[in-house]
Short mmCIF file of C-alpha atoms in Angstrom, two decimals:
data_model
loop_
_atom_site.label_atom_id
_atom_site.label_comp_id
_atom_site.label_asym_id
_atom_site.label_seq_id
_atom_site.Cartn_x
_atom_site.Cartn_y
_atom_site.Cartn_z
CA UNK A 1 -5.94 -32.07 0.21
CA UNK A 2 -3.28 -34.80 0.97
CA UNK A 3 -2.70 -35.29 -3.01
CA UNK A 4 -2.66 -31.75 -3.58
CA UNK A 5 0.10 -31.54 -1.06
CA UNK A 6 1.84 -34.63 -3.00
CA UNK A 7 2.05 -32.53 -6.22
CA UNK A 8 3.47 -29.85 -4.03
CA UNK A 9 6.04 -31.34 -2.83
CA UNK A 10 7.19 -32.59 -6.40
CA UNK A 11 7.61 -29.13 -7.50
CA UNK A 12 9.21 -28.26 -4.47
CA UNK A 13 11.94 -30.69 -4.81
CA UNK A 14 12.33 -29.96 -8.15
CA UNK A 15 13.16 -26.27 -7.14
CA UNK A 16 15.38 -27.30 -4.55
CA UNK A 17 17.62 -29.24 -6.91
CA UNK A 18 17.76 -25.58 -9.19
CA UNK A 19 17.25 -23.02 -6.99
CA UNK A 20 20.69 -21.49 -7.74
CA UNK A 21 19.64 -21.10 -11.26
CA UNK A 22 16.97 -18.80 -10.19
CA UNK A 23 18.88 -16.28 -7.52
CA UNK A 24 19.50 -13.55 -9.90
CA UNK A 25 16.12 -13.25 -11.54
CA UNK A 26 14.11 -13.39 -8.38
CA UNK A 27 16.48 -11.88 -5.57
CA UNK A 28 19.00 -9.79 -7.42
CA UNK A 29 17.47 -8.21 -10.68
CA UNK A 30 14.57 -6.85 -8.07
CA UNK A 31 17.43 -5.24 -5.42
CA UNK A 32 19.31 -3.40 -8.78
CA UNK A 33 15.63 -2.02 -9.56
CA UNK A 34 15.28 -0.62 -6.02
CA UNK A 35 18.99 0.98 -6.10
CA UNK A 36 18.83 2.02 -9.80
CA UNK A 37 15.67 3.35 -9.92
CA UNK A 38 14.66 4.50 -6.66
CA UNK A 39 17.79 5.74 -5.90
CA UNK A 40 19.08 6.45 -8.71
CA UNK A 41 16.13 7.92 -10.95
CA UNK A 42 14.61 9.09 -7.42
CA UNK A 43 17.80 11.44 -6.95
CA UNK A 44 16.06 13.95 -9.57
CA UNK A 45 12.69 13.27 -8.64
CA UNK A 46 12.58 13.89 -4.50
CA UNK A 47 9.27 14.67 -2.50
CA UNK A 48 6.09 15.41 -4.57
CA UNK A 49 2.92 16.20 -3.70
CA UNK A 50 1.71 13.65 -6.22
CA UNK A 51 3.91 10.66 -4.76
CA UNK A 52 1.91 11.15 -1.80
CA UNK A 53 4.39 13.20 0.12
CA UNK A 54 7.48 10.65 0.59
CA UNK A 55 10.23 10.55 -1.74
CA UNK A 56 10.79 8.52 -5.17
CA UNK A 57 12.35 5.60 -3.51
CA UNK A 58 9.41 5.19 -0.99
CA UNK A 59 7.25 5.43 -3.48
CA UNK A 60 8.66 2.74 -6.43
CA UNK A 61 9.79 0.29 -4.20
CA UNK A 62 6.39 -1.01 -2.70
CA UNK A 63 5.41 -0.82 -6.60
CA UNK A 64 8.24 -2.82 -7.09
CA UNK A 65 7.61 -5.38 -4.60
CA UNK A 66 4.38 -5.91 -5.98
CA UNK A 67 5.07 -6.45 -9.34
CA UNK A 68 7.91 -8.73 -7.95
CA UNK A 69 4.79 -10.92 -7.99
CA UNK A 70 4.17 -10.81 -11.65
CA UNK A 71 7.62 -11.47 -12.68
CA UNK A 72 7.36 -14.48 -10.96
CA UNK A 73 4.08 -15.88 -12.13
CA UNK A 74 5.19 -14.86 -15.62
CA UNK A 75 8.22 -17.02 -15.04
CA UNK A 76 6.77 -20.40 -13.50
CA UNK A 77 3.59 -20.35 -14.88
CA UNK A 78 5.01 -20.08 -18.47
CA UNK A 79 6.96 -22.52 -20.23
CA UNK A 80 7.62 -24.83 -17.00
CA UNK A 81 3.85 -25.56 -17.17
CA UNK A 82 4.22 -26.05 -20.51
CA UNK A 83 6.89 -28.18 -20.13
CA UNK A 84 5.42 -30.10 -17.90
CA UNK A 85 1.93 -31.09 -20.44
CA UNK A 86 4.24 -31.75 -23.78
CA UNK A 87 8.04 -31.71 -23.01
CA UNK A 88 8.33 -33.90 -19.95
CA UNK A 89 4.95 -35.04 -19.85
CA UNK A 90 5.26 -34.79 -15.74
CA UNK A 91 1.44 -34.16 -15.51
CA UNK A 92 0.89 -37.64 -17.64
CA UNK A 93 3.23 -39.50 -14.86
CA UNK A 94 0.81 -37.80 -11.73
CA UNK A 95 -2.54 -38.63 -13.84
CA UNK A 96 -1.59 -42.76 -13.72
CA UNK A 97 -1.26 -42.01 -9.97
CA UNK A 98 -4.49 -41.26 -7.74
CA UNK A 99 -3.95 -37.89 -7.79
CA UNK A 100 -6.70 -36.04 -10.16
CA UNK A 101 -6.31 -33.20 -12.34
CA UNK A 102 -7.95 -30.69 -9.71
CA UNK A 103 -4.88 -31.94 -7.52
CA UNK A 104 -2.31 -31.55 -9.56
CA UNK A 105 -3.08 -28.08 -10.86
CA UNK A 106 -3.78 -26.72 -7.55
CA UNK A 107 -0.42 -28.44 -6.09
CA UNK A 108 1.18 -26.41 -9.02
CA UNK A 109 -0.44 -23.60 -8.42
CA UNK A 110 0.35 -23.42 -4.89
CA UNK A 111 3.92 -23.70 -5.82
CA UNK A 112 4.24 -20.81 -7.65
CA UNK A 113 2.33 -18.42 -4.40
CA UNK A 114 4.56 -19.96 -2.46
CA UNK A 115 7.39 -18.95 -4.67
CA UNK A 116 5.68 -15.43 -4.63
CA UNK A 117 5.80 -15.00 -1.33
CA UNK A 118 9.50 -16.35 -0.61
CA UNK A 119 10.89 -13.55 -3.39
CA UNK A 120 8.40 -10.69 -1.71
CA UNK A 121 9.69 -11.49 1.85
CA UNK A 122 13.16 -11.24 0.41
CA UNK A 123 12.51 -8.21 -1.09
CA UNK A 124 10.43 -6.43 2.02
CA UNK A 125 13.71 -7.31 4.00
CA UNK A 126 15.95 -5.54 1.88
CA UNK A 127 13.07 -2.82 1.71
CA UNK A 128 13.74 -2.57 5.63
CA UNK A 129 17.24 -2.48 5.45
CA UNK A 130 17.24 0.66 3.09
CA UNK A 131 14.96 2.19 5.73
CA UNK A 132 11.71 1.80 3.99
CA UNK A 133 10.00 0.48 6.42
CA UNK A 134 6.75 0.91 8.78
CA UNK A 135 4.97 -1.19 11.40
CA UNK A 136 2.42 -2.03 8.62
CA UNK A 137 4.88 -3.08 6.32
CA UNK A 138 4.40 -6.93 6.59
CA UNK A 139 1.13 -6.42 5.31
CA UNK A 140 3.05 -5.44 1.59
CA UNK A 141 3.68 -8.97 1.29
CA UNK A 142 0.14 -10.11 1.71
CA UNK A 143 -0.58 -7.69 -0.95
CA UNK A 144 1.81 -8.69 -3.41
CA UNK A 145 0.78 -12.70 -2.92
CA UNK A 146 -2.62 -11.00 -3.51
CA UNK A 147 -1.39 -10.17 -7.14
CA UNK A 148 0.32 -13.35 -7.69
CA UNK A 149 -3.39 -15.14 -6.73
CA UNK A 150 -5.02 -12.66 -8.71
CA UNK A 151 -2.72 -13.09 -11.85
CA UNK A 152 -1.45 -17.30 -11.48
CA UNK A 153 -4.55 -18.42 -12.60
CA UNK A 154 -4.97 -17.26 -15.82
CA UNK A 155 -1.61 -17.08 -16.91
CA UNK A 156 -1.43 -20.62 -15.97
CA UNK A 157 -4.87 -21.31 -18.23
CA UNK A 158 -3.16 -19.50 -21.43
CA UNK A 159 -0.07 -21.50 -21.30
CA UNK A 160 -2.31 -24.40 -20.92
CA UNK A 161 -4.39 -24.24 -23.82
CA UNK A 162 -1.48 -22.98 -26.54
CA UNK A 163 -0.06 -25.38 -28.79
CA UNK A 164 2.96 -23.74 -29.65
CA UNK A 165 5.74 -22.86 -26.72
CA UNK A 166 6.89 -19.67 -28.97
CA UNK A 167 3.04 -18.45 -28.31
CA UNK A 168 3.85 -17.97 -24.56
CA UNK A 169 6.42 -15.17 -25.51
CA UNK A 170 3.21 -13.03 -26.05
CA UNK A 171 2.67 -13.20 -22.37
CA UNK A 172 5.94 -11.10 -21.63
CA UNK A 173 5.35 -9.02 -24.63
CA UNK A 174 2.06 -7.91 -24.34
CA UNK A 175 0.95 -8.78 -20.97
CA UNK A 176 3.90 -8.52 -18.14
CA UNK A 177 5.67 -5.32 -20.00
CA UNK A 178 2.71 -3.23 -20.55
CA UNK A 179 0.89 -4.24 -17.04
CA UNK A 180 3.97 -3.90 -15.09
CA UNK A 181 4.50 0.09 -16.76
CA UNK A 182 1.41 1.17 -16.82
CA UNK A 183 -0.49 0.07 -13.54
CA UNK A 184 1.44 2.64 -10.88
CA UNK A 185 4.31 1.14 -10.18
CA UNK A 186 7.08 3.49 -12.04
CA UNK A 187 4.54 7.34 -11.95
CA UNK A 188 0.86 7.46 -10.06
CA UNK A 189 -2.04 6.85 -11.92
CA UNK A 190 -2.62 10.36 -11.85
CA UNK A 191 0.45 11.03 -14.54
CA UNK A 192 -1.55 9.27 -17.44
CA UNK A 193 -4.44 10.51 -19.32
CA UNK A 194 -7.93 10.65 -17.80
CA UNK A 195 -9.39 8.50 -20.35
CA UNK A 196 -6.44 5.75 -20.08
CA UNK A 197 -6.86 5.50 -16.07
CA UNK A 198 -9.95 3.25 -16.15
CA UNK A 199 -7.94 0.87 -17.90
CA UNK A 200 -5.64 0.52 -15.15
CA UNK A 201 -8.33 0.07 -13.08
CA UNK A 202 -8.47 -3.48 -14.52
CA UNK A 203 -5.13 -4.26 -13.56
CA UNK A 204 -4.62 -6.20 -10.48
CA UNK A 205 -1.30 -4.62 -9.71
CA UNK A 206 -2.15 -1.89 -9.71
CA UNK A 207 -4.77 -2.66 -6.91
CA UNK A 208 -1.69 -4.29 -5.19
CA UNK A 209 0.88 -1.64 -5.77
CA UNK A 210 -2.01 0.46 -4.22
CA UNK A 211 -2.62 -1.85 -1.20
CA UNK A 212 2.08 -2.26 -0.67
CA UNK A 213 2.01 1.52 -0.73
CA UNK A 214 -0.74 2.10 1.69
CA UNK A 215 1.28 -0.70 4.19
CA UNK A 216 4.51 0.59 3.90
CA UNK A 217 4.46 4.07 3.81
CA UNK A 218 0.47 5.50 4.48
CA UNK A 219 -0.25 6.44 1.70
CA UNK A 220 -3.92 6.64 0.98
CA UNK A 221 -5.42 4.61 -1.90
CA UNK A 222 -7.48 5.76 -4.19
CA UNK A 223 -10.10 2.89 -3.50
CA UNK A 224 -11.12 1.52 0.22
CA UNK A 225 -8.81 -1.26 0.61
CA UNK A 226 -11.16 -3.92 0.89
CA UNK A 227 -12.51 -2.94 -2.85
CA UNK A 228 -9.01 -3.94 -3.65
CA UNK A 229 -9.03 -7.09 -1.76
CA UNK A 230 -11.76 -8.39 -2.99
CA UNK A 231 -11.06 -7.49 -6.80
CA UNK A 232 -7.83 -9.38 -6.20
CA UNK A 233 -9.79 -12.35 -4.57
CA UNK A 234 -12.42 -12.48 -7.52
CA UNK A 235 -10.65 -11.97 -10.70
CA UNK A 236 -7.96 -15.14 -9.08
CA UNK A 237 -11.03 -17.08 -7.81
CA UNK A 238 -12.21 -17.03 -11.40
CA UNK A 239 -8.69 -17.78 -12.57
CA UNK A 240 -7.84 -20.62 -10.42
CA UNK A 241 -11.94 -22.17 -11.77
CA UNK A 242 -10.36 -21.41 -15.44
CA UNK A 243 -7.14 -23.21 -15.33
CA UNK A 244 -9.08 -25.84 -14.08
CA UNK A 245 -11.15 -26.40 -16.54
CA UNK A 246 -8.28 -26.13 -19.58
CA UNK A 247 -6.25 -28.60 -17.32
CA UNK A 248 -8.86 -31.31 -17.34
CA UNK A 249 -10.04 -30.64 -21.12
CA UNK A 250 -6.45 -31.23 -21.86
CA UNK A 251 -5.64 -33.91 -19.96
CA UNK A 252 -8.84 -35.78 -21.23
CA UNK A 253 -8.65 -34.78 -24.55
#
């Protein structure tokens, strides 16, 4: 645990020294998605029986604060893990230290929930101060580090195991544009064809997006929420055991 926390606390200070590079991506581009498309698209949509009864705002920006989560594991788990095995070889530096390859990947990992949940707090505030709120609400947040566990894992074990840095672009390409349009967040499930809604099924934001709404506004989900937990639990369970294992082939390789 304590060398886990040591590889923590590397990436934090690295963030701390860049954290200004990073404001607009993770704080600002999410607030002109609230205002542009809730409010803005949401001005010709209004109440609908199929947003569960509350306006277009209400409904896209829990969906929105959930996939705030996926933006961000897209972005750290990426090409600064990457980086980090071939460019600046910081994982070779940590391995001729005690700490052991479990360590260091889950001291990385770790790093990027925690900058899930910093960017979804953020984001629930200015939720609140646009009046989308509920007593509940907090519980949004849990959801959407729920996606970020779900998701880190894996996206971390791709980036791992390519050999090419132009490879990772296939992440955002086929993996965080499609996911993020067609697992709830923009229309419900309900707008898509029958035979296409299992699919998002798979998707753990959608199982988030379904979990922020329920907190923040009521709505009910379409599965009992603890279904959703614990497909969110398992699927970054599995994940976190995958990276794993491509971290230590790699760095014994």
């Amino acid at each position: 645990m304590i060398g886990t926390l040591h590889a923590l606390e590397y990436w934090w200070m690295n963030y701390r020294r860049v954290w200004y590079g990073s404001v607009f991506s993770s704080f600002v581009m999410p607030v002109l998605f609230l205002v542009s498309i809730g409010y803005g698209v949401g001005s010709y949509v209004g109440s609908t029986e199929s947003l569960g009864g509350v306006d277009y705002a209400a409904f896209v920006a829990p969906g929105l604060l959930a996939s705030t989560a996926l933006q961000m594991v897209g972005g750290e788990m990426t090409w600064p893990v990457f980086a980090a095995l071939r460019w600046g070889q910081q994982y070779k530096a940590m391995q001729t230290s005690p700490l052991t390859p479990r360590q260091i990947l889950s001291g990385h990992l770790l790093y990027g929930l925690i900058r899930v949940a910093v960017t979804a707090i953020v984001f629930a505030v200015v939720m609140a101060a646009f009046g989308i709120f509920s007593a509940t609400a907090p519980l949004s947040v849990v959801a959407t580090i729920g996606v970020g566990y779900a998701f880190i894992g894996w996206v971390y074990a791709f980036s791992v195991s390519v050999k090419s840095e132009t490879t990772l672009s296939i992440i955002h390409r086929f993996g965080i544009v499609p996911v993020s349009l067609f697992s709830g967040v923009f229309f419900p499930l309900s707008q898509l064809p029958a035979y296409l809604q299992p699919l998002a099924w798979i998707s753990p934001l959608w199982h988030g997006a379904e979990l922020s709404r329920w907190a923040v506004s009521g709505t009910p989900t379409p599965w009992p929420w603890y279904l959703h937990i614990a497909y969110l639990l398992v699927l970054g369970t599995v994940g976190w055991w995958l990276a794993g294992a491509q971290l230590r082939r790699r760095m014994t390789s």
